[in-house]
N, CA, C and O atoms as a MOPAC input file, in Angstrom:
PM7 MOZYME 1SCF
protein

 N    -75.89500 1   167.64800 1   -88.03400 1
 C    -76.40800 1   167.36300 1   -86.80000 1
 C    -76.42500 1   166.05200 1   -87.09200 1
 O    -76.66000 1   165.48400 1   -88.15800 1
 N    -75.94800 1   165.31800 1   -85.23800 1
 C    -75.22500 1   163.88500 1   -84.78500 1
 C    -77.10400 1   163.08700 1   -84.86800 1
 O    -78.26800 1   163.41700 1   -84.64200 1
 N    -76.71400 1   162.51000 1   -85.10100 1
 C    -77.31400 1   161.02300 1   -84.72000 1
 C    -78.98800 1   160.91800 1   -83.49400 1
 O    -80.19200 1   160.67000 1   -83.56100 1
 N    -77.54300 1   161.44600 1   -82.14700 1
 C    -78.47600 1   161.30100 1   -81.19800 1
 C    -79.32600 1   162.84000 1   -81.42900 1
 O    -80.30000 1   162.42900 1   -82.05900 1
 N    -79.46900 1   163.89100 1   -81.33400 1
 C    -79.86500 1   165.06000 1   -82.25400 1
 C    -80.77700 1   164.93500 1   -82.54600 1
 O    -81.75800 1   165.46500 1   -82.02300 1
 N    -80.78300 1   163.94300 1   -83.79900 1
 C    -81.40000 1   164.64200 1   -85.25500 1
 C    -82.75700 1   162.90000 1   -84.60000 1
 O    -83.71500 1   162.63200 1   -85.32500 1
 N    -82.47300 1   161.94400 1   -83.10600 1
 C    -83.08100 1   160.82700 1   -83.25000 1
 C    -84.01500 1   161.17400 1   -82.18300 1
 O    -84.87500 1   160.35100 1   -81.86800 1
 N    -83.94200 1   162.25900 1   -81.61600 1
 C    -84.27200 1   163.00000 1   -79.99000 1
 C    -85.38200 1   164.52500 1   -80.80900 1
 O    -86.30700 1   165.12500 1   -80.26200 1
 N    -84.84500 1   164.72900 1   -82.14100 1
 C    -86.29100 1   165.09100 1   -82.35700 1
 C    -87.01900 1   164.70800 1   -82.81300 1
 O    -88.02600 1   165.40700 1   -82.70700 1
 N    -87.18300 1   163.63300 1   -83.50900 1
 C    -88.32600 1   163.13500 1   -83.53700 1
 C    -89.36100 1   162.88600 1   -83.04900 1
 O    -90.55700 1   163.16100 1   -83.15300 1
 N    -88.06700 1   161.76900 1   -81.96400 1
 C    -89.10700 1   161.22000 1   -80.53500 1
 C    -89.87800 1   162.78500 1   -80.13500 1
 O    -91.08000 1   162.55400 1   -80.00100 1
 N    -89.66800 1   163.85300 1   -79.97100 1
 C    -90.79900 1   165.59500 1   -79.83700 1
 C    -91.91700 1   165.49100 1   -80.19500 1
 O    -93.08500 1   165.47500 1   -79.80700 1
 N    -90.65200 1   165.35200 1   -81.90200 1
 C    -92.10400 1   165.67300 1   -82.53700 1
 C    -93.37300 1   164.85700 1   -82.33700 1
 O    -94.54000 1   165.21000 1   -82.16300 1
 N    -92.59700 1   163.24100 1   -82.44100 1
 C    -94.03700 1   161.84000 1   -82.20600 1
 C    -95.22000 1   162.95700 1   -81.10400 1
 O    -96.39200 1   163.31300 1   -81.22100 1
 N    -94.03400 1   163.21900 1   -79.98300 1
 C    -95.17000 1   163.57700 1   -79.17900 1
 C    -95.49500 1   164.30100 1   -78.60500 1
 O    -96.25500 1   164.17000 1   -77.64600 1
 N    -95.01300 1   165.31000 1   -79.01800 1
 C    -96.03100 1   166.33800 1   -79.49300 1
 C    -97.29800 1   165.98400 1   -80.52700 1
 O    -98.44200 1   166.02700 1   -80.07600 1
 N    -96.98800 1   165.52600 1   -82.35300 1
 C    -98.20800 1   164.92700 1   -82.59000 1
 C    -99.15700 1   164.36900 1   -81.11300 1
 O    -99.63400 1   165.20200 1   -80.34200 1
 N    -99.31900 1   162.89800 1   -80.89700 1
 C    -99.94500 1   162.31400 1   -80.33500 1
 C   -100.36400 1   162.91500 1   -79.14300 1
 O   -101.41600 1   162.37200 1   -78.80500 1
 N    -99.92100 1   164.07100 1   -78.08600 1
 C   -100.27700 1   164.59400 1   -77.80900 1
 C   -101.42200 1   165.39000 1   -77.76200 1
 O   -102.38300 1   165.33000 1   -76.99500 1
 N   -101.10400 1   166.39100 1   -78.99700 1
 C   -102.19200 1   167.22400 1   -79.34100 1
 C   -102.67500 1   166.10100 1   -80.04900 1
 O   -103.75300 1   166.63200 1   -80.31600 1
 N   -102.72000 1   165.55700 1   -80.30500 1
 C   -104.41500 1   164.40000 1   -80.77800 1
 C   -105.78200 1   163.86500 1   -79.51500 1
 O   -107.00800 1   163.79800 1   -79.60800 1
 N   -104.61700 1   163.51100 1   -78.18600 1
 C   -105.16400 1   162.82400 1   -77.13300 1
 C   -105.70900 1   164.03900 1   -76.65900 1
 O   -106.61900 1   164.03300 1   -75.82900 1
 N   -105.23400 1   165.07000 1   -77.11200 1
 C   -105.57200 1   166.39900 1   -76.11900 1
 C   -107.18400 1   167.11600 1   -77.20200 1
 O   -107.59700 1   168.24700 1   -76.94500 1
 N   -107.63200 1   166.54800 1   -77.93600 1
 C   -108.58600 1   166.71300 1   -78.63600 1
 C   -108.25000 1   167.23700 1   -79.75000 1
 O   -109.02900 1   166.87400 1   -80.63100 1
 N   -107.26400 1   168.08400 1   -80.20600 1
 C   -106.76900 1   168.76900 1   -81.29900 1
 C   -106.34400 1   167.21800 1   -82.44100 1
 O   -106.17700 1   166.09000 1   -81.97800 1
 N   -106.22100 1   167.66000 1   -84.34100 1
 C   -106.43000 1   167.02900 1   -85.47700 1
 C   -105.16400 1   168.13200 1   -85.15900 1
 O   -105.15500 1   169.21100 1   -84.56700 1
 N   -104.11000 1   167.34600 1   -85.83300 1
 C   -103.15600 1   168.27300 1   -86.88900 1
 C   -103.26500 1   168.27600 1   -87.78500 1
 O   -104.21700 1   167.78400 1   -88.39200 1
 N   -102.27700 1   168.86800 1   -88.27200 1
 C   -102.67500 1   169.34600 1   -89.41600 1
 C   -102.15900 1   168.58000 1   -90.15300 1
 O   -100.98400 1   168.32100 1   -89.89400 1
 N   -102.95400 1   167.71700 1   -91.68300 1
 C   -102.09500 1   166.96100 1   -92.34000 1
 C   -100.74500 1   167.13900 1   -93.01100 1
 O    -99.91600 1   166.50900 1   -93.66900 1
 N   -101.00300 1   168.50400 1   -92.41500 1
 C    -98.63100 1   168.72200 1   -92.98600 1
 C    -97.74300 1   168.13700 1   -92.60600 1
 O    -96.76200 1   167.50500 1   -92.99800 1
 N    -98.75000 1   168.76300 1   -90.86400 1
 C    -97.08400 1   168.18400 1   -89.48800 1
 C    -97.15500 1   166.49000 1   -89.91700 1
 O    -96.15600 1   165.84700 1   -90.23600 1
 N    -98.28200 1   166.03600 1   -89.86400 1
 C    -97.86400 1   164.37800 1   -90.37100 1
 C    -97.23800 1   164.29500 1   -91.54000 1
 O    -96.17200 1   164.53000 1   -90.97000 1
 N    -96.96700 1   164.19500 1   -92.47400 1
 C    -96.46800 1   164.47100 1   -93.52800 1
 C    -94.38800 1   164.89100 1   -93.54500 1
 O    -93.40100 1   164.40700 1   -94.09900 1
 N    -94.71400 1   166.21000 1   -92.43500 1
 C    -93.10600 1   165.88100 1   -92.52400 1
 C    -92.81700 1   165.67200 1   -91.53800 1
 O    -91.67700 1   166.08800 1   -91.33000 1
 N    -93.51600 1   164.93200 1   -90.22100 1
 C    -92.93800 1   164.37300 1   -89.61900 1
 C    -92.18600 1   162.62500 1   -90.03700 1
 O    -91.15500 1   161.99600 1   -89.79500 1
 N    -93.62200 1   162.42100 1   -90.87200 1
 C    -92.86300 1   160.86700 1   -92.09300 1
 C    -91.20300 1   160.87700 1   -92.13700 1
 O    -90.19200 1   160.28400 1   -91.76300 1
 N    -91.86400 1   162.35500 1   -93.11100 1
 C    -90.68600 1   162.95400 1   -93.87500 1
 C    -89.20500 1   163.38200 1   -93.13800 1
 O    -88.15700 1   163.66600 1   -93.71700 1
 N    -89.46300 1   163.33400 1   -91.68200 1
 C    -88.37400 1   163.46600 1   -91.52300 1
 C    -87.74700 1   161.78600 1   -90.85000 1
 O    -86.70400 1   161.14500 1   -90.97500 1
 N    -88.76400 1   161.63500 1   -90.28100 1
 C    -88.38200 1   160.00900 1   -89.77600 1
 C    -88.25800 1   159.17100 1   -91.56800 1
 O    -88.66300 1   158.04000 1   -91.30100 1
 N    -88.05900 1   159.16900 1   -92.50200 1
 C    -87.63500 1   158.56200 1   -93.66700 1
 C    -86.32700 1   159.75800 1   -93.74200 1
 O    -85.42500 1   159.26600 1   -94.42000 1
 N    -86.13000 1   160.50200 1   -93.48500 1
 C    -84.44800 1   161.44500 1   -93.43200 1
 C    -83.43900 1   159.78300 1   -92.69700 1
 O    -82.56400 1   159.03100 1   -93.12700 1
 N    -83.97900 1   159.87100 1   -91.84600 1
 C    -82.99200 1   159.44500 1   -90.79500 1
 C    -82.70700 1   158.06600 1   -90.89600 1
 O    -81.79600 1   157.44800 1   -90.34700 1
 N    -83.84200 1   157.53000 1   -91.87900 1
 C    -83.88300 1   156.37200 1   -92.30500 1
 C    -83.01300 1   156.46700 1   -93.86400 1
 O    -82.75100 1   155.51100 1   -94.59500 1
 N    -82.83800 1   157.21300 1   -93.98400 1
 C    -82.05900 1   157.99700 1   -95.58400 1
 C    -80.25900 1   157.69800 1   -94.80600 1
 O    -79.64300 1   156.70000 1   -95.18100 1
 N    -79.64200 1   158.62000 1   -93.80700 1
 C    -78.79900 1   159.01300 1   -93.33000 1
 C    -78.53900 1   157.39400 1   -92.63700 1
 O    -77.36200 1   157.06600 1   -92.48800 1
 N    -79.41100 1   156.59600 1   -92.30500 1
 C    -79.00600 1   155.91500 1   -91.48500 1
 C    -78.21300 1   155.55100 1   -90.34700 1
 O    -77.19600 1   154.87600 1   -90.18900 1
 N    -79.20800 1   156.38700 1   -89.38400 1
 C    -79.08300 1   157.39700 1   -88.25100 1
 C    -80.51100 1   155.90400 1   -87.33300 1
 O    -80.44900 1   155.78900 1   -86.10900 1
 N    -81.56500 1   155.01300 1   -88.12800 1
 C    -82.21800 1   153.75800 1   -87.90400 1
 C    -82.74000 1   153.39000 1   -89.09700 1
 O    -82.94000 1   153.86200 1   -90.21600 1
 N    -82.89800 1   152.35400 1   -88.46400 1
 C    -84.25400 1   150.90900 1   -89.26400 1
 C    -85.25700 1   152.06000 1   -89.61600 1
 O    -84.90200 1   153.16600 1   -89.20900 1
 N    -86.70500 1   151.99600 1   -90.44500 1
 C    -87.97800 1   151.73200 1   -90.35300 1
 C    -88.53800 1   150.82600 1   -88.75000 1
 O    -89.53300 1   151.05700 1   -88.06200 1
 N    -87.60800 1   149.92700 1   -88.58900 1
 C    -88.84300 1   149.14100 1   -88.14200 1
 C    -88.39500 1   149.26500 1   -86.36900 1
 O    -88.87400 1   148.68000 1   -85.39800 1
 N    -87.37700 1   150.19500 1   -86.46100 1
 C    -86.27500 1   151.47200 1   -84.84900 1
 C    -87.25500 1   151.73500 1   -84.34200 1
 O    -87.71800 1   151.39300 1   -83.25400 1
 N    -87.98500 1   152.97900 1   -85.87000 1
 C    -88.54600 1   154.04300 1   -85.59800 1
 C    -89.55500 1   153.56500 1   -85.55300 1
 O    -90.25100 1   154.49300 1   -85.14100 1
 N    -90.55700 1   152.24800 1   -85.76200 1
 C    -91.81700 1   151.72800 1   -85.58000 1
 C    -92.18400 1   151.56300 1   -84.13900 1
 O    -93.28300 1   151.80100 1   -83.63700 1
 N    -90.26500 1   150.77900 1   -83.08400 1
 C    -90.90600 1   150.93000 1   -82.55300 1
 C    -91.12200 1   151.63200 1   -80.84700 1
 O    -91.64700 1   151.21600 1   -79.81400 1
 N    -90.32800 1   153.01800 1   -81.29000 1
 C    -89.81200 1   154.13900 1   -81.14100 1
 C    -91.34400 1   155.07200 1   -81.14300 1
 O    -91.55300 1   155.94000 1   -80.29600 1
 N    -92.29800 1   154.73800 1   -82.18900 1
 C    -93.27700 1   155.47900 1   -82.96800 1
 C    -94.16400 1   154.95600 1   -80.69200 1
 O    -94.34000 1   155.73300 1   -79.75400 1
 N    -94.47200 1   153.17300 1   -80.78700 1
 C    -95.15700 1   152.58000 1   -80.32100 1
 C    -94.62000 1   152.74100 1   -79.44800 1
 O    -95.10000 1   151.85600 1   -78.73900 1
 N    -93.80200 1   153.30800 1   -78.76800 1
 C    -93.13900 1   153.28900 1   -77.55500 1
 C    -93.88400 1   154.77400 1   -76.99400 1
 O    -94.54800 1   154.60200 1   -75.97200 1
 N    -93.86400 1   156.18400 1   -77.51900 1
 C    -94.23300 1   157.38000 1   -77.31400 1
 C    -95.86200 1   156.67200 1   -77.43100 1
 O    -96.35200 1   156.67300 1   -76.30100 1
 N    -96.73400 1   156.13200 1   -78.36900 1
 C    -97.87200 1   156.48300 1   -78.07400 1
 C    -98.32600 1   155.93100 1   -77.03100 1
 O    -99.23200 1   156.62900 1   -76.57600 1
 N    -98.06200 1   154.60300 1   -76.14800 1
 C    -98.09700 1   154.03900 1   -74.91300 1
 C    -98.01900 1   155.52800 1   -74.01900 1
 O    -98.86400 1   156.26700 1   -73.51300 1
 N    -96.43600 1   155.52800 1   -74.13000 1
 C    -96.23800 1   156.22900 1   -73.33500 1
 C    -97.83600 1   157.79800 1   -73.06400 1
 O    -98.40100 1   158.05800 1   -72.00100 1
 N    -98.05100 1   158.39800 1   -74.29300 1
 C    -98.93700 1   159.17500 1   -73.92400 1
 C   -100.33300 1   158.70700 1   -73.82700 1
 O   -100.86900 1   159.16900 1   -72.82000 1
 N   -101.06100 1   157.99200 1   -74.48600 1
 C   -102.49300 1   157.23600 1   -74.73100 1
 C   -102.42800 1   156.55600 1   -73.48600 1
 O   -103.24900 1   156.80200 1   -72.60200 1
 N   -100.67000 1   154.93800 1   -73.20600 1
 C   -101.97500 1   154.48100 1   -72.34200 1
 C   -101.97000 1   153.86200 1   -72.73300 1
 O   -101.45000 1   153.18700 1   -71.84500 1
 N   -102.19500 1   152.70600 1   -74.06000 1
 C   -102.28700 1   151.98400 1   -74.98300 1
 C   -101.12400 1   152.28600 1   -76.59400 1
 O   -100.34200 1   153.14900 1   -76.99300 1
 N   -101.83100 1   150.58300 1   -77.19000 1
 C   -100.72000 1   151.21600 1   -78.04600 1
 C   -101.32600 1   151.22200 1   -79.26800 1
 O   -102.53600 1   151.01100 1   -79.35300 1
 N   -100.45900 1   151.49600 1   -80.49600 1
 C   -102.03700 1   152.03200 1   -81.56600 1
 C   -102.34100 1   151.16600 1   -82.13100 1
 O   -103.49800 1   151.56300 1   -82.27100 1
 N   -102.33900 1   150.15700 1   -82.67900 1
 C   -103.46600 1   148.65000 1   -83.01700 1
 C   -104.87000 1   149.04000 1   -81.70100 1
 O   -106.03500 1   149.40300 1   -81.86600 1
 N   -104.22400 1   148.81100 1   -80.69400 1
 C   -105.25400 1   148.74700 1   -79.57900 1
 C   -106.64900 1   149.98000 1   -79.41500 1
 O   -107.76600 1   150.03200 1   -78.90100 1
 N   -105.88400 1   150.70200 1   -80.07700 1
 C   -106.58300 1   152.64000 1   -79.68800 1
 C   -107.21800 1   152.48000 1   -81.50600 1
 O   -107.91800 1   153.44200 1   -81.82100 1
 N   -107.10000 1   151.79800 1   -82.22300 1
 C   -107.15500 1   151.74500 1   -83.90700 1
 C   -107.97700 1   150.81300 1   -83.53500 1
 O   -108.66400 1   150.41600 1   -84.47600 1
 N   -108.22400 1   150.20800 1   -82.35600 1
 C   -109.26200 1   148.80800 1   -82.44000 1
 C   -110.86000 1   150.22400 1   -81.81900 1
 O   -111.65200 1   150.84400 1   -82.52900 1
 N   -110.73100 1   150.21300 1   -80.60300 1
 C   -111.07300 1   150.87700 1   -79.57800 1
 C   -112.08100 1   151.71400 1   -81.06000 1
 O   -113.16600 1   151.50600 1   -81.60300 1
 N   -110.79800 1   152.82700 1   -81.24300 1
 C   -111.80600 1   153.81000 1   -82.39700 1
 C   -112.23900 1   153.60400 1   -83.53600 1
 O   -112.58600 1   154.51800 1   -84.28500 1
 N   -112.30600 1   151.71800 1   -83.99200 1
 C   -112.82900 1   151.28800 1   -85.22600 1
 C   -114.42800 1   151.58100 1   -83.92400 1
 O   -115.14400 1   152.52600 1   -84.25500 1
 N   -114.87100 1   150.79200 1   -82.58600 1
 C   -115.55000 1   149.64600 1   -81.79400 1
 C   -116.32500 1   150.87800 1   -81.86200 1
 O   -117.50800 1   150.69500 1   -82.14700 1
 N   -115.89400 1   152.33500 1   -81.63500 1
 C   -116.97500 1   153.26500 1   -80.89800 1
 C   -117.29000 1   153.80000 1   -82.15300 1
 O   -118.31000 1   154.48800 1   -82.11900 1
 N   -116.62000 1   153.69100 1   -83.52300 1
 C   -117.97900 1   153.98700 1   -85.16700 1
 C   -118.42100 1   152.74500 1   -85.02800 1
 O   -118.70700 1   152.55000 1   -86.20900 1
 N   -118.59200 1   152.13100 1   -84.69500 1
 C   -120.11000 1   151.10800 1   -85.21300 1
 C   -120.42900 1   151.25000 1   -84.40000 1
 O   -121.19900 1   150.33300 1   -84.68300 1
 N   -120.87100 1   151.69300 1   -82.83400 1
 C   -121.72300 1   151.95400 1   -81.67300 1
 C   -122.50500 1   153.21400 1   -82.39200 1
 O   -123.46100 1   153.53400 1   -81.68600 1
 N   -122.40900 1   153.96100 1   -83.47500 1
 C   -123.00600 1   155.53100 1   -83.32700 1
 C   -122.87000 1   155.71900 1   -85.13000 1
 O   -122.81400 1   156.74400 1   -85.80900 1
 N   -122.84200 1   153.92600 1   -85.61400 1
 C   -124.06800 1   154.03100 1   -86.83100 1
 C   -124.85000 1   154.07700 1   -87.18000 1
 O   -124.88500 1   153.04700 1   -87.85400 1
 N   -126.21400 1   154.80400 1   -87.37400 1
 C   -127.03100 1   155.02100 1   -87.31300 1
 C   -127.80800 1   154.21400 1   -88.02000 1
 O   -127.74600 1   154.17600 1   -89.24800 1
 N   -128.97300 1   153.16800 1   -87.01100 1
 C   -129.78000 1   151.89300 1   -87.90900 1
 C   -130.96100 1   152.85400 1   -88.75500 1
 O   -131.58100 1   153.72300 1   -88.14200 1
 N   -131.20200 1   152.58900 1   -90.26700 1
 C   -131.77400 1   153.50600 1   -90.89200 1
 C   -132.69500 1   152.63500 1   -92.08600 1
 O   -133.27500 1   152.89400 1   -93.14000 1
 N   -132.40100 1   151.28700 1   -91.09700 1
 C   -133.68700 1   150.46500 1   -91.73200 1
 C   -135.39300 1   150.88100 1   -91.70200 1
 O   -136.24500 1   150.38900 1   -92.44100 1
 N   -135.61600 1   151.89900 1   -90.65800 1
 C   -136.97500 1   151.77700 1   -90.96000 1
 C   -137.96800 1   153.07900 1   -91.72000 1
 O   -139.13800 1   153.45900 1   -91.70600 1
 N   -135.81900 1   153.68600 1   -92.77300 1
 C   -136.62300 1   154.24400 1   -93.39500 1
 C   -136.41200 1   153.72200 1   -94.89600 1
 O   -136.14100 1   154.26400 1   -95.96800 1
 N   -136.61300 1   152.67600 1   -94.55100 1
 C   -136.76600 1   151.38900 1   -95.64800 1
 C   -138.45700 1   151.68800 1   -96.23100 1
 O   -138.77200 1   151.98600 1   -97.38300 1
 N   -139.31000 1   151.51700 1   -95.13100 1
 C   -140.45200 1   151.99600 1   -95.51700 1
 C   -140.62900 1   153.32400 1   -96.59800 1
 O   -139.59700 1   153.94700 1   -96.84900 1
 N   -141.54800 1   153.64400 1   -97.05900 1
 C   -142.25200 1   154.93900 1   -97.40700 1
 C   -142.65900 1   155.47300 1   -96.27600 1
 O   -143.37000 1   154.78100 1   -95.54800 1
 N   -142.17700 1   157.29700 1   -95.72900 1
 C   -143.02400 1   157.42100 1   -95.27800 1
 C   -144.54300 1   157.72000 1   -95.03400 1
 O   -145.11100 1   157.84800 1   -93.94900 1
 N   -145.11300 1   157.80800 1   -96.40100 1
 C   -146.66100 1   157.73100 1   -97.13500 1
 C   -147.05700 1   156.17100 1   -95.69300 1
 O   -147.88900 1   156.14900 1   -94.78600 1
 N   -146.44300 1   155.55200 1   -95.94700 1
 C   -146.55900 1   154.32600 1   -95.24800 1
 C   -146.24500 1   154.12800 1   -93.71900 1
 O   -146.72600 1   153.22300 1   -93.03800 1
 N   -145.59600 1   154.84700 1   -93.38400 1
 C   -144.83900 1   155.26600 1   -92.17700 1
 C   -146.09100 1   156.16200 1   -91.60300 1
 O   -146.96100 1   155.63700 1   -90.90900 1
 N   -146.10000 1   156.72900 1   -91.74300 1
 C   -147.56000 1   157.78400 1   -91.56000 1
 C   -148.66200 1   157.24000 1   -91.61400 1
 O   -149.71200 1   157.84400 1   -91.39100 1
 N   -148.57300 1   155.78600 1   -91.97700 1
 C   -150.71900 1   154.90700 1   -91.79100 1
 C   -151.14500 1   155.89100 1   -93.60400 1
 O   -152.31800 1   156.22100 1   -93.78200 1
 N   -150.38300 1   156.12800 1   -94.40100 1
 C   -151.29300 1   157.05300 1   -95.21700 1
 C   -150.99700 1   156.22300 1   -96.10200 1
 O   -149.88200 1   155.70500 1   -96.17400 1
 N   -152.32200 1   155.89200 1   -97.20600 1
 C   -152.05500 1   154.82500 1   -99.04400 1
 C   -152.16100 1   156.31700 1   -99.33000 1
 O   -152.63000 1   157.32400 1   -98.80000 1
 N   -151.12000 1   155.76600 1  -101.04700 1
 C   -151.14200 1   156.28600 1  -101.82500 1
 C   -151.75400 1   157.36500 1  -102.42100 1
 O   -151.62900 1   158.15300 1  -103.35800 1
 N   -152.31900 1   157.14000 1  -101.68800 1
 C   -154.51800 1   157.35800 1  -102.88900 1
 C   -154.36700 1   159.09600 1  -101.92700 1
 O   -154.71600 1   160.15800 1  -102.44200 1
 N   -153.73000 1   158.96400 1  -100.38000 1
 C   -153.89900 1   160.20800 1   -99.30400 1
 C   -155.26300 1   160.00800 1   -98.86600 1
 O   -155.93200 1   161.03300 1   -99.00300 1
 N   -155.82000 1   159.14100 1   -98.44200 1
 C   -156.90700 1   158.10900 1   -98.01000 1
 C   -156.39500 1   157.68200 1   -96.55300 1
 O   -157.02700 1   156.85700 1   -95.89400 1

């Protein structure tokens, strides 16, 4: 396999991986590990550097999602923070919240 074919396959796999995620499918961990291994193979064979592959990944991610990896990561963190449930009201014992005393009166 030549360099161009190998790098084209990496781009195809990245696009598939990101597109599945965008469409609401959680790609299996095995797919991510295979992709990472495939990319490490490109570095090992001298087809690309890690920095070059990082830029390829960033570009494809932007093509698929319309935002950078970091922007999407921050957006996800913000969404997670919004969904955090405030459990403060449960710090008070249930019988006190119900307006009863410990003796039942």
